[in-house]
C-alpha cells in the first residue's frame, strides 16, 4: 500500500478479514494448507495490524486535500 499498490493491498486486506471467525477475531497465524487459524488466539498484535491497515487504506483512497506547492529555486 505504501508502495502505491492500493488495489493489491485492498485485496489482501479483504482476504485477511475473510478468515476471521464469526466475532471478527484472528489468531496469531493462519495455516493456508489446513485452512485454519493457529497460534495464540485471539492475538492483539494481529488486530492492531488489521486496524492500522484499514486506517491506511482509508487514507490512501482519500483525494489529496493539499495542492502541490512548487518551491522557488
PDB file of C-alpha atoms in Angstrom:
ATOM      1  CA  UNK A   1       0.000   0.000   0.000  1.00  0.00           C
ATOM      2  CA  UNK A   2       2.759   2.426   0.892  1.00  0.00           C
ATOM      3  CA  UNK A   3       4.289   1.487  -2.458  1.00  0.00           C
ATOM      4  CA  UNK A   4       1.165   2.769  -4.201  1.00  0.00           C
ATOM      5  CA  UNK A   5      -0.415  -0.636  -4.835  1.00  0.00           C
ATOM      6  CA  UNK A   6      -3.729   0.222  -3.200  1.00  0.00           C
ATOM      7  CA  UNK A   7      -5.829  -2.312  -5.122  1.00  0.00           C
ATOM      8  CA  UNK A   8      -3.414  -5.120  -4.246  1.00  0.00           C
ATOM      9  CA  UNK A   9      -3.408  -4.016  -0.587  1.00  0.00           C
ATOM     10  CA  UNK A  10      -7.226  -3.932  -0.518  1.00  0.00           C
ATOM     11  CA  UNK A  11      -7.423  -7.444  -1.978  1.00  0.00           C
ATOM     12  CA  UNK A  12      -5.018  -8.798   0.633  1.00  0.00           C
ATOM     13  CA  UNK A  13      -6.858  -6.953   3.411  1.00  0.00           C
ATOM     14  CA  UNK A  14     -10.159  -8.478   2.261  1.00  0.00           C
ATOM     15  CA  UNK A  15      -8.579 -11.960   2.308  1.00  0.00           C
ATOM     16  CA  UNK A  16      -7.362 -11.476   5.882  1.00  0.00           C
ATOM     17  CA  UNK A  17     -10.748 -10.194   7.063  1.00  0.00           C
ATOM     18  CA  UNK A  18     -12.417 -13.206   5.418  1.00  0.00           C
ATOM     19  CA  UNK A  19     -10.553 -15.687   7.653  1.00  0.00           C
ATOM     20  CA  UNK A  20     -11.681 -14.030  10.896  1.00  0.00           C
ATOM     21  CA  UNK A  21     -14.144 -16.014  12.988  1.00  0.00           C
ATOM     22  CA  UNK A  22     -17.795 -15.092  13.494  1.00  0.00           C
ATOM     23  CA  UNK A  23     -16.790 -12.483  16.107  1.00  0.00           C
ATOM     24  CA  UNK A  24     -14.178 -10.934  13.818  1.00  0.00           C
ATOM     25  CA  UNK A  25     -11.289 -12.324  15.858  1.00  0.00           C
ATOM     26  CA  UNK A  26      -7.988 -13.524  14.416  1.00  0.00           C
ATOM     27  CA  UNK A  27      -5.257 -15.791  15.702  1.00  0.00           C
ATOM     28  CA  UNK A  28      -1.537 -15.234  15.563  1.00  0.00           C
ATOM     29  CA  UNK A  29      -1.101 -17.256  12.354  1.00  0.00           C
ATOM     30  CA  UNK A  30      -3.131 -18.835   9.564  1.00  0.00           C
ATOM     31  CA  UNK A  31      -2.312 -22.260   8.148  1.00  0.00           C
ATOM     32  CA  UNK A  32      -3.314 -21.944   4.494  1.00  0.00           C
ATOM     33  CA  UNK A  33      -2.747 -25.662   3.880  1.00  0.00           C
ATOM     34  CA  UNK A  34      -5.205 -26.630   6.598  1.00  0.00           C
ATOM     35  CA  UNK A  35      -7.394 -23.548   6.152  1.00  0.00           C
ATOM     36  CA  UNK A  36      -7.436 -22.718   9.848  1.00  0.00           C
ATOM     37  CA  UNK A  37      -6.060 -20.266  12.372  1.00  0.00           C
ATOM     38  CA  UNK A  38      -3.162 -21.386  14.574  1.00  0.00           C
ATOM     39  CA  UNK A  39      -1.102 -19.931  17.398  1.00  0.00           C
ATOM     40  CA  UNK A  40      -2.271 -17.633  20.170  1.00  0.00           C
ATOM     41  CA  UNK A  41      -5.932 -16.693  19.995  1.00  0.00           C
ATOM     42  CA  UNK A  42      -7.123 -14.002  19.970  1.00  0.00           C
ATOM     43  CA  UNK A  43      -3.976 -12.115  19.062  1.00  0.00           C
ATOM     44  CA  UNK A  44      -3.905  -8.388  19.859  1.00  0.00           C
ATOM     45  CA  UNK A  45      -0.943  -7.639  17.581  1.00  0.00           C
ATOM     46  CA  UNK A  46      -2.810  -9.134  14.625  1.00  0.00           C
ATOM     47  CA  UNK A  47      -5.804  -6.934  15.367  1.00  0.00           C
ATOM     48  CA  UNK A  48      -3.628  -3.830  15.733  1.00  0.00           C
ATOM     49  CA  UNK A  49      -2.094  -4.527  12.311  1.00  0.00           C
ATOM     50  CA  UNK A  50      -5.566  -5.033  10.829  1.00  0.00           C
ATOM     51  CA  UNK A  51      -6.820  -1.730  12.261  1.00  0.00           C
ATOM     52  CA  UNK A  52      -3.715   0.137  11.085  1.00  0.00           C
ATOM     53  CA  UNK A  53      -4.124  -1.321   7.606  1.00  0.00           C
ATOM     54  CA  UNK A  54      -7.797  -0.321   7.471  1.00  0.00           C
ATOM     55  CA  UNK A  55      -6.823   3.209   8.505  1.00  0.00           C
ATOM     56  CA  UNK A  56      -4.015   3.387   5.925  1.00  0.00           C
ATOM     57  CA  UNK A  57      -6.302   2.086   3.161  1.00  0.00           C
ATOM     58  CA  UNK A  58      -8.899   4.690   4.055  1.00  0.00           C
ATOM     59  CA  UNK A  59      -6.314   7.475   3.949  1.00  0.00           C
ATOM     60  CA  UNK A  60      -4.846   6.208   0.671  1.00  0.00           C
ATOM     61  CA  UNK A  61      -8.259   6.347  -1.000  1.00  0.00           C
ATOM     62  CA  UNK A  62      -8.994   9.933   0.069  1.00  0.00           C
ATOM     63  CA  UNK A  63      -8.410  12.630  -2.522  1.00  0.00           C
ATOM     64  CA  UNK A  64      -5.355  14.756  -1.930  1.00  0.00           C
ATOM     65  CA  UNK A  65      -6.504  17.718   0.137  1.00  0.00           C
ATOM     66  CA  UNK A  66      -3.486  19.971  -0.253  1.00  0.00           C
ATOM     67  CA  UNK A  67      -2.299  21.182  -3.667  1.00  0.00           C
ATOM     68  CA  UNK A  68       1.282  20.550  -4.632  1.00  0.00           C
ATOM     69  CA  UNK A  69       3.391  23.627  -3.999  1.00  0.00           C
ATOM     70  CA  UNK A  70       6.286  24.312  -6.284  1.00  0.00           C
ATOM     71  CA  UNK A  71       9.234  25.710  -4.397  1.00  0.00           C
ATOM     72  CA  UNK A  72      11.269  28.552  -5.846  1.00  0.00           C
ATOM     73  CA  UNK A  73      14.857  27.618  -6.542  1.00  0.00           C
TER      74      UNK A  73
END
